Each structure stands twice: as structure tokens, then as C-alpha cells.
Amino acid sequence: MRFAHRHLLGIEHLSQSDITAILDLAETYVELNRQSAKHSDVLAGLTQINMFFENSTRTQASFELAGKRLGADVMNMAMQASSIKKGETLIDTAMTLNAMHPDLLVVRHPQSGAVDLLAQKVNCAVLNAGDGRHEHPTQALLDALTIRRAKGRLHRLSIAICGDVAHSRVARSNLILLGKMENRIRLIGPPTLVPPHFREFGAEVFDDMREGLRDVDVVMMLRLQRERMDGGFIPSEREYYHRFGLDNEKLALARPDAIVMHPGPMNRGVEIDGTLADDINRSVIQEQVEMGVAVRMAAMELLARNLRSEAA
Amino acid sequence: MSDILFTNARLIDPEGGTDGPGWLLVRNGRIADRGDGDPGGTPGATVDCGGKCLAPGIVDIGVKVCEPGERHKESYRSAGRAAAAGGVTTIVTRPDTSPAIDTPESLEFVTRRAQADAPVNVLAMAALTKGRQGREMTEIGFLLDAGAVAFTDCDQVITDTKVFSRALTYARSLGALVIAHPQEPGLSAGAAATSGKFASLYGLAAVSPMAERMGLDRDIALLEMTGARYHADQITTARALPALERAKRNGLDISAGTSIHHLTLNELDVSDYRTFFKVKPPLRSEDDRMATVEAVRSGLIDIISSMHTPQDEESKRLPFEEAAGGAVALETLLPAALRLYHAGQIDLPGLFRAMALNPARRLGLDCGRLAAGAPADLVLFDPDTPFVLDRFALRSKSQNTPFDGQRMQGRVLGTYVAGEPVYRRD
């Protein structure tokens, strides 16, 4: 199977078969990760640099673990504390790193499009670990794998994405991926956070959560950023929780076997009820974290294969 | 100065709305006569136009020359050469330099620099408020005496309506033209794109196209209050057009312009965050573009400008939202405008009405025409020559053009200011 991409910048560029290929390969890594000997050497000799221009614990740890389990030399650079503060431009930083000959560059940046820009300037494979409010492709892929394993398929499902869609790269990547795989998507949230023109992507838009959740197979919650809570987009945390927080009562309107997802980190009592988040019969939130490592291993392996065949 | 006779020309006359074969006689830097029969002999020089188009030189309102402050981006010499090569015979400069042109002294500096270095006519606009801060009006009277042809804070909207209404009232008493950027500043703050599917997909902070209409509505209400002479620098959305039409019908002294980029590009051209396509206001939907083209054709929008805004590579090689806005366009204005001609949307007299006649009239200049007595500011061009634009061949010091690598059609063959050639294509 050929994965005809140099970088993983977004779901936008992937085809159905690309997505399936990543998920299929990730399945094998799920098995590997559950064994006591978790090592493979498919990235042996390759250098992976994680550049995070924005705080991240979970995603960075997941990428780091994925690289290490595949035998890559992994380096983390906390860009927030580094040269960018001294006025160096993104391009200069990229050129500097490029001179160190990394093979895989994992980048998170607060600006939409910044990772695309960086990818144009370096010789290695670039993985987007989240750019502004644009895309977060590995998150969408791990969500897809989680859904496929829980539901037995990744098509013809009714999936609700709830919360701050407007500012969420997770929502965008999921919307694109789940759309490509031919699912019905519902976006739920107040109109300040779910602009109506998202209908143009083929999604249904609801500002009544109860109506939106009716008979869905998957409920995907989004994190509400703290800075959006005070009066600007929603009146208050408690009104938001009342209208758009997921609890058992609202979830009862979904299909009885509907699963609950959240990309983390969660605001318990803001967008999701704490007990529900921990309910192992409904919540697959821990599984999502597990799938994250496997999906990132798969994505890096596919990109590394291309690197090696280029070099050969 | 002796005579020059342009023979065998295709005369584009925006005043008469005609496009046909003829000859044109220039004497002492002014147009002396024209006709379509046998021109007879002349004691001076003859230019055989070879059937190509001869039109009034372009009058471009809203050109940023980066003197003082950022001469490395554009100087009067480089802008003047770019203008000449683009068929622009009069550039009307913006005061959004660093510092802003807001005193008679700084205006004189600009005028002196332009006279020394630019081969084309340069007229300067001055800021309407000191430092373009929107708080205190500039010395409009002194600035008029020093040669300011219009007053504008450029893309800086004067948010304090009282300040703006007083400035308009004061400007009216002196007959000064005020140019404003119609935009609701709260709604458009921080926006890098027009709201809609494209901005959502690319995750860019976006502004509703309605912000332009809201800004225009406010300004129109202020015109009703003050009776000032007013020009909206860029109207780029369909929603703003009915308000403009109504204001004109009600007899307000209002005119409107638009930029060549909003007439020839839409938001999808930004595609993968190409910062050369970042302009202010942001590129619009295709529906808005088409409505704007139609408004230029019908004359509702009076003026096409290049909104020439040089930016160096460092200002553009950044993530889209952080990158500087603006595009150079002095040299690409005419070939880009010819896209509208080749698409059958606006005829050549219509284009030169918007690029030469109307801007000249609005500023009280006697150029922009092919009439006897008018200055011999002329552009000779072939509307059909195809070429691929190479941005590094541009004469501007900055090469931030969205048309890089694009197929264009139409080239300037010669540019004349007061009958003197300032550009000739070999």
C-alpha cells in the first residue's frame, strides 16, 4: 500500500483509502502497545523533533512515546521558552532545525497555517500536531480509530460534535474526516460558537442540544477554552453547562449504545458531567488516549517509509 | 517643445465612451487635436501606434510609497518607475507612512522627494487626523495650501463619530475631499479573511462582509449631517451597493472606489495561506466580486485603484494572520484590469473611465481625457499580448504581488507624461 504524502498536515489532503490505511496499520500497533515488549525498529536511525510553540502535555507525550516505541531518536523542543521569544521568525527557526537534519518534525503552533508554511521550508516530513484553529489531523485519526473499534464501522454513523466548534481544530479535522468517510454529522452549540455557515460543509447545525443528540451513535464533546467563558461568547459557565453540558439526562436522547468522546483535557462540570466522563460503559475517553499513540506510530511509519524509499 | 503626432492608433476615449481608430496630436505637452481621418503632416515627431490602444494615462488614488519611514520597501524612484511601466501617469500617495503625512512640513518633504525622483505626476494626500489617531483633525487649510489633494486616515477608521463629523464639517468649509475606509472597526478587528466557508475551513479569524455596509451606512449618515465631499476608498461587497446607490440618488457628494484585487481575485485564491493574497479588506466571495465588477461597469463604483502597498519578504513570510496586508499593483493594474475586458465584463472606455477620467475629475484634475487642451498624459498599450508575470521583474522595491506566475494579457508599450516619454517597451 502506498501512502502518497510527504507530510501529514491535515485531513483535507487525505483520501478515504489513506485514512483506512493509517487506521489499519494503527490497529497492529494497538496490539504491540498492549504487550510487555513494546518495541519496534521501523524508525531506527531516524531523528524526530517535537516542536511545540503552544503548551501541550498530552499530545507531546503521545508523539514522544510513539517515536520512542518505534526506535526513533526523539527530541522535544519547548519553543515557547526559546528563540521565538528572542524575535526569531518561524522560518528562521525552521531553517535552523532543518540544518540539524531531522527526519520527522512534529509541530504545534498557535497560528492557522503556520505548520503548512514551515513544511514548505524544510526537507523532512512534517506532522501537524495542531495549528491554530485549522487542523489537528492525528486527533481526528485517533477519534476515527476509537469509533471504528467501538462501533465496528466508520461509515453511516450519526455523530454529534458539541461545543466550541468555531475555535476548534479538533472539530474541523473531525468534520472533514468523518464527512469523507460518509457519516452524518451534527454540530451542536450556541450560535456564537457554532456559526451557521458550517452547514456548507454538509453538517446539520443545532442550538438545542436535546434535539441535536436525538438518536446519534457518537457524542463527541469539545473542550471549552477558559478565555471564551466570560461573557464574550457565552454568558457564563453555569448557563453553558445547563444548556450544553453533557449529562445522563441529555445523553438519554442518543441511541442507547451511543459512546461519549472528549479530546481532553476535560472541564468537568462545564462541558461534561464528571461521573459520566468516568462511566466505562459510555465513555471511551481513556481509549482515545490509547489510540492516540497507535495512530501516531502508524502515521510516522508511513511517512518514514516514503523517506527511506526516497533515500534509497 | 515640438509636436508629436500619434498615428494609426486605436483611441480609447472614456469621456465620449468610444473605442476606434484615429490619430492624436500633442503640442507643448498638451493634446492639441485628434481625429480619425488623414492627420496630414507634422513638423515634429511621429509615433506610429501600429493599431494599438492609446488611452489617457491612469490616475491611481491610494498608492503607498514608503517614504518617509520604510524606504527599503518603496521609494519615489522605484514607485515612479513602476508607475511609468504600468501606464500610471499620476500617482496619488497615501499618508500612512511612518510618520504619517499630517503636517504641511511633512507634505512638503514628500512633494520634494517626488519631484526629484519620480518620472510621473505625484500628488499627495494628507491625513485627516494627527498621526491617523482619530482624535484631532490636521491643519486641513495649511495642508490644502501645501498641495494636499485629499484627506484620509487610510485604513484607520475614525471610530469617534464626533471627531469624524467635525472633521467632515471643517473639511466641507474648505471644499476638501475626504477619503474614508468604510468598515465597522469592532466587527472587523483582528480579521484576516471574510467570514464564510473558506475562512471556516482554514481556521482564520474572519469578518462578516456586513461590516463594510455598516461602516458605509454610518459615513452616509454623517454626510447627510455635514454635506462634506466624500469618497469611499474600497467598496468590495454586494451588501454595501444599495446604500451607495441610495446616497448618490439622494444627491450626496459621494463617490466610491474599489481595488483591482477585489475585482479580479476572490477569497479562494488565498488557498494554502498565501500571504501575498492578504489585503485589507480581505478578499471576498465570488458573488461579491461579481457584484463589484458589475457596479464598476454600471458606474455605481466610480474608481478603480491599485491600492499599491509594498511589503518586504519578512513582513509576508509569516503565518497568515501575522503577515502584513497589502499587495503591490502599480505595474499589474492595467493587465489585471484587462482581464475584465477580455472576460467581456467591462469595455476599454469603461475601464479608463474608472482608472483615469473619474479619479481625475474627483480630484479636480484636467487629465484623464483625450480632449484638446488636456495634458498629454497617455498610455500606449497592446491589450492582447499574453505573458506570465514574474514578480522579480517588477520595478517596485517590494515584489509582493498576488499575480506572480499567473497568465496575464496586455502590456504597456509606452507611457507619456505631458507629451514626454517616461517609459518605452523595447
XYZ file of C-alpha atoms in Angstrom:
738
model
C 0.000 0.000 0.000
C 1.326 3.394 -0.968
C 0.786 6.493 1.180
C 1.433 9.267 -1.304
C 2.092 12.133 1.057
C 5.309 13.708 2.194
C 3.734 15.364 5.220
C 0.695 14.920 7.396
C -0.582 18.491 7.506
C -4.293 17.914 7.594
C -7.139 15.528 6.906
C -8.108 17.766 3.986
C -5.395 16.227 1.811
C -6.181 12.580 2.631
C -8.392 10.209 0.670
C -10.670 7.543 2.093
C -8.078 4.904 1.384
C -5.304 6.967 3.005
C -7.389 7.189 6.148
C -8.173 3.486 6.120
C -4.513 2.648 5.595
C -3.438 4.642 8.638
C -6.162 3.119 10.787
C -5.381 -0.430 9.660
C -1.713 -0.014 10.437
C -2.589 1.621 13.769
C -4.573 -1.492 14.725
C -1.371 -3.523 14.644
C 0.279 -1.009 16.949
C -2.610 -1.201 19.390
C -1.697 -4.882 19.761
C 2.001 -4.118 20.097
C 1.373 -1.443 22.723
C -0.564 -3.894 24.850
C 2.345 -6.330 25.048
C 5.062 -6.056 27.613
C 7.724 -5.734 24.917
C 6.528 -2.650 23.072
C 9.487 -2.082 20.815
C 9.795 -1.952 17.071
C 12.653 -0.603 14.992
C 10.857 0.850 11.971
C 12.111 4.337 12.806
C 15.571 3.212 13.933
C 18.228 5.712 12.958
C 15.706 8.455 12.267
C 15.532 11.662 14.266
C 12.201 13.036 15.396
C 11.942 16.573 16.746
C 8.830 17.717 18.560
C 8.428 21.476 18.249
C 5.610 22.817 20.337
C 5.005 26.535 20.067
C 1.967 26.116 22.266
C 1.607 24.319 25.563
C 0.760 20.672 25.329
C 1.323 17.814 27.689
C -0.811 15.062 26.249
C -0.168 15.378 22.543
C 3.540 15.913 23.015
C 3.823 12.904 25.330
C 1.854 10.800 22.865
C 4.105 11.729 19.940
C 7.208 11.204 22.059
C 6.106 7.780 23.178
C 5.111 6.832 19.636
C 8.529 7.792 18.292
C 10.411 6.031 21.055
C 8.449 2.819 20.698
C 9.376 2.792 17.014
C 13.064 3.303 17.785
C 13.491 6.921 16.665
C 15.769 9.371 18.413
C 13.290 11.812 19.871
C 13.989 15.346 20.946
C 11.487 17.752 22.485
C 11.860 21.468 21.984
C 9.763 23.775 24.127
C 9.566 26.598 21.641
C 7.629 28.880 23.916
C 10.676 29.400 26.088
C 13.095 29.519 23.232
C 14.337 31.683 20.410
C 10.878 32.684 19.222
C 10.788 34.854 22.317
C 14.006 36.469 21.184
C 12.350 37.646 17.981
C 13.405 34.861 15.634
C 10.838 34.231 12.933
C 9.200 30.893 12.358
C 11.060 30.475 9.089
C 14.447 31.130 10.713
C 13.669 28.599 13.408
C 12.679 26.106 10.743
C 15.848 26.672 8.748
C 17.973 26.265 11.859
C 16.328 22.974 12.714
C 16.486 21.835 9.133
C 20.252 22.191 9.238
C 20.295 19.564 12.003
C 18.809 17.032 9.529
C 15.776 15.791 11.376
C 13.656 13.193 9.578
C 10.345 13.807 11.268
C 9.216 17.145 12.579
C 6.153 17.257 14.802
C 4.843 20.802 15.077
C 2.164 22.550 17.061
C 1.638 26.274 16.546
C -0.998 28.790 17.701
C -1.446 30.229 14.173
C -3.593 28.611 11.493
C -1.429 27.701 8.508
C 1.881 28.030 10.372
C 2.666 24.321 10.004
C 1.962 24.438 6.252
C 4.334 27.390 5.993
C 7.024 25.556 7.901
C 6.608 22.424 5.810
C 7.419 24.427 2.679
C 10.813 25.354 4.099
C 12.220 22.090 5.448
C 13.430 18.863 3.848
C 11.939 16.434 6.341
C 8.472 15.028 6.872
C 6.249 17.322 8.915
C 3.386 16.170 11.119
C 0.856 18.752 12.170
C 0.164 18.412 15.884
C -2.348 21.252 15.736
C -2.183 24.669 14.021
C -4.356 27.456 15.370
C -7.960 26.663 14.696
C -7.187 24.940 11.423
C -6.410 21.206 11.751
C -5.306 18.552 14.205
C -5.151 15.503 11.956
C -3.813 12.892 14.381
C -6.600 13.742 16.818
C -9.210 13.108 14.125
C -7.476 9.857 13.170
C -7.378 8.600 16.742
C -11.025 9.540 17.150
C -11.814 7.640 13.966
C -9.974 4.567 15.196
C -11.779 4.743 18.526
C -15.141 4.968 16.779
C -14.328 2.159 14.360
C -13.331 -0.152 17.196
C -16.351 0.716 19.320
C -18.937 0.679 16.553
C -17.423 -1.854 14.176
C -17.526 0.593 11.278
C -16.651 4.161 10.323
C -19.443 4.955 7.912
C -23.177 5.598 8.029
C -23.000 6.673 11.644
C -24.761 9.656 13.131
C -22.164 11.683 15.019
C -22.695 14.769 17.146
C -19.833 17.228 17.706
C -20.724 19.508 20.592
C -19.311 22.761 21.895
C -16.859 25.356 20.656
C -16.709 24.317 17.004
C -15.722 27.810 15.820
C -12.373 27.817 17.605
C -11.631 24.108 17.442
C -9.115 22.475 15.145
C -10.265 19.131 16.520
C -13.772 19.857 15.265
C -12.534 20.873 11.813
C -10.385 17.804 11.307
C -13.131 15.532 12.582
C -15.736 17.218 10.418
C -13.577 16.672 7.358
C -12.572 13.099 8.207
C -16.000 11.870 9.249
C -17.502 13.581 6.219
C -15.034 11.868 3.884
C -15.977 8.533 5.451
C -19.661 9.225 4.731
C -21.166 9.801 8.138
C -23.967 12.145 9.156
C -22.591 14.945 11.276
C -24.453 17.190 13.647
C -22.855 20.252 15.171
C -24.326 21.342 18.475
C -23.663 24.535 20.363
C -24.725 28.157 20.822
C -24.583 30.090 17.509
C -21.699 32.186 18.846
C -19.596 29.018 18.941
C -21.178 27.125 16.037
C -21.575 29.605 13.167
C -24.431 28.654 10.826
C -22.228 28.583 7.708
C -20.807 25.282 8.920
C -23.900 23.929 7.170
C -21.965 24.460 3.956
C -19.730 21.555 4.980
C -22.738 19.287 4.837
C -23.308 19.202 8.591
C -26.564 19.816 10.404
C -26.388 22.601 12.982
C -28.367 22.592 16.251
C -28.528 25.131 19.048
C -30.779 22.855 21.098
C -28.652 20.046 22.466
C -31.551 17.746 23.218
C -32.802 17.964 19.677
C -29.293 17.534 18.288
C -28.469 14.441 20.332
C -31.566 12.523 19.323
C -30.610 9.036 18.101
C -26.931 9.729 17.487
C -24.368 6.907 17.649
C -21.458 9.012 18.832
C -21.315 12.082 21.061
C -18.079 13.969 20.658
C -17.557 16.726 23.192
C -15.107 19.588 22.682
C -13.142 21.421 25.295
C -14.379 24.921 26.074
C -11.392 27.213 26.413
C -11.372 29.185 29.637
C -10.888 32.500 27.861
C -14.169 32.064 25.984
C -16.277 31.614 29.077
C -16.692 35.120 30.372
C -19.393 36.961 28.536
C -17.714 37.113 25.126
C -19.206 34.040 23.508
C -21.396 32.624 26.253
C -22.888 34.391 29.260
C -21.461 32.142 31.960
C -20.085 28.736 32.743
C -23.166 27.633 34.603
C -25.580 28.667 31.835
C -23.375 26.843 29.343
C -23.371 23.702 31.451
C -27.106 23.895 31.820
C -27.736 24.166 28.095
C -24.763 22.385 26.511
C -23.065 20.321 29.215
C -23.375 16.580 28.605
C -25.082 14.705 31.420
C -27.005 11.466 31.647
C -30.318 13.163 31.063
C -29.301 14.659 27.731
C -27.371 11.550 26.757
C -30.536 9.507 27.221
C -31.820 11.019 23.972
C -28.978 9.464 21.998
C -29.023 5.808 20.973
C -28.766 3.500 23.960
C -25.362 2.274 22.760
C -24.017 5.736 21.948
C -20.431 6.372 23.010
C -19.092 9.537 24.599
C -15.798 11.054 23.472
C -13.668 14.001 24.547
C -10.243 15.055 23.203
C -9.126 16.187 26.659
C -8.255 17.858 28.846
C -11.795 17.938 30.234
C -13.517 20.703 32.160
C -15.656 18.547 34.421
C -18.880 20.312 35.215
C -18.533 22.724 32.291
C -18.956 20.700 29.129
C -19.316 17.242 30.645
C -20.590 15.710 33.837
C -17.722 14.180 35.813
C -19.413 10.893 36.604
C -20.456 10.404 33.002
C -16.905 11.004 31.800
C -15.757 8.142 34.033
C -18.590 5.762 33.119
C -16.788 2.907 31.411
C -19.987 1.759 29.760
C -20.421 5.004 27.828
C -17.172 6.942 27.859
C -14.291 5.939 25.550
C -12.118 8.838 26.637
C -9.318 6.638 28.004
C -9.433 4.509 24.864
C -8.949 7.660 22.795
C -5.669 8.335 24.588
C -4.540 4.763 23.924
C -5.462 5.003 20.232
C -3.523 8.269 20.033
C -0.185 6.568 20.493
C -1.036 3.834 17.970
C -2.281 6.252 15.314
C 0.797 8.446 15.678
C 3.044 5.396 15.341
C 1.206 4.435 12.163
C 1.358 7.922 10.670
C 5.066 8.241 11.380
C 5.803 4.819 9.958
C 4.013 5.621 6.698
C 5.874 8.909 6.312
C 9.174 7.227 7.226
C 8.670 4.567 4.543
C 8.476 7.357 1.991
C 11.618 8.956 3.402
C 13.517 5.689 3.178
C 12.372 4.920 -0.359
C 13.357 8.455 -1.370
C 16.806 7.950 0.088
C 17.214 4.519 -1.488
C 8.649 71.676 -27.217
C 7.752 70.406 -30.615
C 4.768 68.418 -31.802
C 4.248 64.698 -31.517
C 1.746 63.025 -33.766
C 0.401 59.619 -32.741
C -0.863 57.956 -35.894
C -2.567 54.685 -36.627
C -3.885 54.430 -33.059
C -6.899 52.804 -31.503
C -8.141 55.715 -29.404
C -9.772 54.819 -26.093
C -11.810 57.827 -25.049
C -13.539 57.399 -21.688
C -15.266 60.770 -21.953
C -17.022 60.001 -25.195
C -17.195 56.286 -24.415
C -15.598 55.483 -27.763
C -13.036 52.945 -28.904
C -11.934 53.412 -32.514
C -9.120 54.170 -34.954
C -7.667 57.640 -35.091
C -4.745 59.954 -34.591
C -3.806 62.349 -31.822
C -1.645 65.457 -31.965
C 0.313 66.635 -28.946
C 1.660 70.162 -28.778
C 3.590 71.710 -25.907
C 2.732 68.863 -23.587
C -0.978 69.065 -24.195
C -3.362 67.360 -26.513
C -3.888 69.711 -29.455
C -6.166 67.797 -31.745
C -7.402 64.368 -32.706
C -9.337 62.791 -35.490
C -9.985 59.667 -37.445
C -9.158 60.762 -40.982
C -5.864 61.779 -42.526
C -3.826 63.634 -39.897
C -1.810 65.458 -42.542
C 1.817 66.274 -41.963
C 3.555 67.462 -38.866
C 6.778 69.324 -38.300
C 7.516 67.265 -35.205
C 7.928 63.600 -34.417
C 5.529 60.878 -35.420
C 4.727 57.799 -33.373
C 3.149 55.005 -35.356
C 0.957 53.209 -32.846
C 0.577 50.187 -35.115
C -3.132 49.935 -34.375
C -2.546 49.577 -30.640
C -4.564 51.313 -27.934
C -3.858 54.909 -26.948
C -5.665 55.977 -23.795
C -5.406 58.647 -21.126
C -2.774 57.750 -18.530
C -4.045 56.086 -15.373
C -4.700 58.225 -12.292
C -4.170 55.964 -9.311
C -5.634 57.134 -5.996
C -4.239 55.429 -2.923
C -0.653 54.489 -3.708
C 1.617 53.783 -0.773
C 5.160 54.997 -1.296
C 7.118 54.118 1.786
C 8.923 57.443 2.172
C 9.358 58.580 4.858
C 9.980 55.622 7.135
C 10.352 52.444 5.119
C 12.279 53.438 2.066
C 13.624 49.897 1.746
C 10.110 48.816 0.759
C 9.449 51.511 -1.849
C 10.963 54.869 -2.750
C 9.693 57.629 -5.009
C 12.183 56.496 -7.598
C 11.084 52.852 -7.598
C 7.374 53.653 -7.340
C 7.689 56.209 -10.113
C 9.409 53.747 -12.411
C 6.824 51.084 -11.618
C 4.037 53.547 -12.339
C 5.565 54.552 -15.660
C 5.919 50.914 -16.678
C 2.320 50.310 -15.674
C 0.825 53.181 -17.650
C 0.089 55.157 -14.490
C 0.812 58.828 -15.201
C -0.448 60.252 -11.908
C 0.015 58.592 -8.543
C -1.905 59.944 -5.596
C 0.006 58.918 -2.492
C -1.341 57.745 0.820
C -0.299 59.430 4.058
C 0.013 56.167 6.031
C 3.776 56.425 6.136
C 5.910 56.425 9.244
C 5.436 59.105 10.467
C 2.104 59.926 8.861
C 1.867 62.882 6.481
C -0.108 65.125 8.778
C 1.691 68.488 8.683
C 2.455 70.920 5.840
C 6.157 70.328 6.550
C 5.974 66.564 6.040
C 3.822 67.084 2.951
C 6.495 69.363 1.527
C 9.107 66.680 2.139
C 7.046 64.207 0.144
C 6.454 66.677 -2.662
C 10.158 67.481 -2.856
C 11.158 63.814 -2.900
C 8.592 63.058 -5.592
C 9.723 65.922 -7.800
C 13.333 64.880 -7.518
C 12.876 61.203 -8.251
C 9.570 60.252 -9.846
C 9.139 60.407 -13.624
C 5.339 60.607 -13.348
C 2.999 63.129 -11.714
C 2.778 62.670 -7.967
C 0.018 64.224 -5.897
C -0.083 63.763 -2.161
C -2.926 63.093 0.180
C -2.678 64.107 3.834
C -4.008 62.534 6.998
C -7.374 63.741 8.229
C -6.374 63.401 11.877
C -2.994 63.881 13.517
C -0.943 60.721 13.419
C -4.019 58.999 11.937
C -5.041 58.555 15.564
C -8.646 59.660 15.075
C -8.515 62.249 17.832
C -7.598 65.713 16.483
C -8.011 66.965 12.933
C -4.941 68.011 10.967
C -4.340 71.534 9.623
C -6.578 70.962 6.663
C -6.275 74.552 5.432
C -2.491 74.675 5.525
C -2.262 71.219 4.017
C -4.520 72.254 1.141
C -2.267 75.252 0.561
C 0.728 72.909 0.559
C -0.891 70.843 -2.176
C -2.817 68.046 -0.466
C -5.439 66.776 -2.911
C -7.483 64.777 -0.392
C -7.578 63.878 3.299
C -7.638 60.343 4.594
C -6.606 58.242 7.552
C -6.359 55.322 5.094
C -7.424 52.002 6.577
C -7.601 53.516 10.046
C -11.311 54.066 10.700
C -12.101 57.131 12.816
C -14.134 55.414 15.493
C -15.080 58.553 17.405
C -18.056 59.741 15.391
C -17.918 63.206 16.896
C -14.311 63.671 15.793
C -15.187 62.443 12.310
C -18.276 64.646 11.981
C -16.294 67.740 13.000
C -13.500 66.902 10.582
C -16.055 66.446 7.795
C -17.735 69.738 8.685
C -14.429 71.591 8.733
C -13.272 69.947 5.503
C -16.514 70.927 3.823
C -15.957 74.600 4.578
C -12.684 74.371 2.638
C -14.092 72.183 -0.123
C -11.626 69.426 0.782
C -12.243 65.844 -0.327
C -12.291 63.284 2.494
C -11.495 59.660 1.705
C -12.575 57.042 4.225
C -12.329 53.294 4.653
C -15.881 52.090 5.222
C -15.645 49.342 7.793
C -17.197 48.730 11.193
C -13.978 48.551 13.197
C -15.259 46.489 16.110
C -16.596 43.781 13.874
C -13.534 43.673 11.662
C -10.920 43.781 14.436
C -8.325 41.051 14.004
C -9.905 39.608 10.873
C -7.675 38.141 8.175
C -10.428 36.740 5.949
C -14.071 37.184 5.035
C -16.385 35.001 7.084
C -17.796 32.046 5.236
C -16.928 28.528 4.262
C -13.375 29.313 3.212
C -12.409 31.096 6.438
C -14.034 28.319 8.477
C -12.182 25.602 6.622
C -8.831 27.321 7.007
C -9.480 28.375 10.594
C -8.860 32.068 10.009
C -10.284 34.916 12.074
C -12.900 36.420 9.799
C -15.136 39.444 9.406
C -18.672 39.467 8.070
C -18.988 41.303 4.740
C -21.719 43.272 6.522
C -19.030 45.272 8.371
C -18.405 47.240 5.180
C -22.044 48.141 4.768
C -22.254 49.189 8.438
C -19.248 51.461 8.042
C -20.665 52.947 4.857
C -24.085 53.479 6.435
C -22.515 55.458 9.276
C -20.491 57.583 6.900
C -23.515 58.277 4.714
C -25.463 59.476 7.756
C -22.560 61.794 8.580
C -22.614 63.136 5.017
C -26.284 63.951 5.393
C -25.360 65.870 8.545
C -22.329 67.669 7.198
C -22.634 67.853 3.416
C -18.948 67.006 3.026
C -17.226 65.799 -0.141
C -16.611 62.114 0.459
C -15.027 59.169 -1.289
C -15.182 55.587 -0.005
C -11.780 54.081 -0.756
C -12.860 50.488 -1.363
C -16.340 49.078 -1.789
C -15.962 45.329 -2.169
C -19.242 43.702 -1.140
C -22.670 43.360 -2.722
C -24.392 44.320 0.505
C -22.875 47.822 0.502
C -24.002 48.697 -3.031
C -27.678 49.560 -2.414
C -26.658 52.023 0.319
C -24.180 53.650 -2.051
C -26.764 53.832 -4.808
C -29.294 55.463 -2.480
C -26.787 58.012 -1.216
C -25.933 59.021 -4.769
C -29.577 59.247 -5.735
C -30.220 61.485 -2.728
C -27.673 63.925 -4.071
C -24.900 63.477 -1.523
C -21.412 64.389 -2.702
C -20.211 60.793 -2.554
C -18.071 58.648 -4.802
C -16.656 55.179 -4.338
C -13.636 53.221 -5.376
C -12.572 49.618 -5.329
C -9.267 47.839 -5.663
C -8.082 45.901 -8.658
C -7.539 42.880 -6.417
C -11.147 42.772 -5.277
C -12.209 42.945 -8.930
C -10.007 40.121 -10.143
C -9.452 37.740 -7.194
C -11.640 36.087 -4.606
C -11.112 34.502 -1.194
C -10.394 31.069 -2.667
C -7.226 32.444 -4.253
C -5.689 32.582 -0.779
C -5.802 28.757 -0.902
C -2.933 27.428 1.189
C -2.381 30.543 3.277
C -0.647 32.507 0.541
C 0.117 35.770 2.283
C 0.570 37.741 -0.947
C -3.214 37.454 -1.195
C -3.733 39.068 2.202
C -5.194 42.508 1.598
C -7.389 44.873 3.548
C -10.324 44.478 3.432
C -9.849 40.743 2.901
C -10.685 39.164 -0.455
C -14.382 38.410 -0.794
C -16.613 35.675 -2.124
C -17.061 35.223 -5.864
C -20.603 36.632 -5.574
C -19.241 39.810 -4.032
C -16.543 40.060 -6.679
C -19.079 39.747 -9.481
C -21.331 42.362 -7.887
C -18.374 44.727 -7.560
C -17.411 44.236 -11.219
C -20.976 44.969 -12.272
C -21.018 48.109 -10.107
C -17.893 49.373 -11.860
C -19.440 48.601 -15.230
C -22.628 50.463 -14.376
C -20.706 53.404 -12.932
C -22.051 52.992 -9.409
C -18.480 52.421 -8.289
C -16.578 55.305 -9.828
C -12.927 54.473 -9.437
C -10.542 51.513 -9.686
C -7.320 51.848 -7.675
C -4.258 49.699 -7.363
C -4.132 50.206 -3.566
C -0.423 49.641 -4.148
C 1.036 48.525 -0.806
C 4.651 47.358 -0.837
C 5.718 44.868 1.820
C 9.118 43.261 2.159
C 9.617 39.494 2.290
C 9.977 39.466 6.071
C 6.554 41.047 6.527
C 4.959 38.368 4.353
C 6.901 35.226 5.294
C 4.821 34.692 8.405
C 1.755 32.703 9.373
C -1.236 34.218 7.549
C -2.818 36.038 10.470
C 0.514 37.559 11.489
C 1.609 38.565 7.986
C 1.324 42.166 6.815
C -1.524 43.039 4.456
C -1.340 44.657 1.049
C -0.029 43.999 -2.430
C 1.997 45.933 -4.977
C -0.021 46.709 -8.079
C 1.208 49.747 -9.992
C 2.600 47.596 -12.782
C -0.111 44.960 -12.717
C -3.114 47.296 -12.512
C -3.629 47.571 -16.262
C -3.041 43.915 -17.239
C -5.247 42.797 -14.347
C -7.979 45.257 -15.348
C -7.758 43.909 -18.891
C -8.953 40.564 -17.516
C -12.331 42.244 -17.111
C -12.156 43.454 -20.717
C -11.191 40.023 -22.055
C -13.957 38.435 -19.993
C -16.415 40.747 -21.751
C -17.417 42.408 -18.498
C -16.207 45.997 -18.959
C -15.191 47.634 -22.242
C -12.000 49.655 -22.591
C -13.615 53.117 -22.392
C -15.392 51.869 -19.255
C -12.116 50.736 -17.695
C -10.408 54.057 -18.424
C -13.399 55.939 -17.129
C -12.770 54.197 -13.786
C -8.974 54.350 -13.926
C -8.365 57.792 -15.479
C -11.359 60.041 -16.109
C -13.283 59.622 -12.851
C -10.322 59.811 -10.459
C -9.082 62.931 -12.285
C -12.490 64.555 -12.106
C -12.930 63.691 -8.462
C -9.633 65.384 -7.643
C -10.348 68.350 -9.927
C -7.569 67.499 -12.402
C -7.893 68.159 -16.120
C -6.145 64.956 -17.177
C -7.810 61.588 -17.729
C -9.234 62.635 -21.102
C -8.280 62.629 -24.761
C -9.734 66.106 -25.320
C -7.931 69.072 -26.841
C -6.356 71.137 -24.083
C -5.913 68.240 -21.669
C -2.375 67.334 -20.572
C -0.772 64.780 -22.870
C -0.617 62.086 -20.170
C -1.026 58.987 -22.275
C -0.568 55.246 -22.246
C 0.013 53.194 -25.367
C -0.709 49.515 -24.830
C -1.411 46.265 -26.579
C -4.421 44.703 -24.849
C -3.737 41.236 -26.242
C -0.067 40.325 -25.671
C -0.002 37.323 -23.360
C 2.721 36.880 -20.770
C 3.411 35.116 -17.495
C 4.090 37.524 -14.676
C 7.435 37.157 -12.946
C 7.370 39.149 -9.743
C 11.129 39.599 -9.731
C 10.840 41.536 -12.984
C 8.707 44.198 -11.292
C 10.279 47.606 -10.771
C 8.953 48.101 -7.256
C 11.415 47.534 -4.449
C 8.899 45.092 -2.984
C 7.532 42.286 -5.122
C 4.527 41.172 -3.118
C 2.115 40.623 -5.979
C -0.626 38.004 -5.931
C -0.280 37.653 -9.693
C 3.170 36.038 -9.569
C 3.335 33.194 -12.060
C -0.102 33.958 -13.443
C -1.001 34.342 -17.091
C -1.804 37.934 -17.928
C -2.852 39.565 -21.165
C -1.984 43.102 -22.171
C 1.218 45.082 -21.976
C 2.132 48.734 -21.816
C 4.185 49.787 -24.851
C 4.784 53.395 -23.898
C 3.844 55.938 -21.260
C 3.901 59.700 -21.782
C 3.662 62.436 -19.182
C 2.974 65.911 -20.634
C 3.970 64.505 -24.009
C 7.347 63.237 -22.784
C 8.018 59.519 -22.913
C 8.664 58.181 -19.399
C 8.532 54.521 -20.367
C 9.019 52.635 -23.601
C 8.929 48.907 -24.037
C 11.674 47.730 -26.384
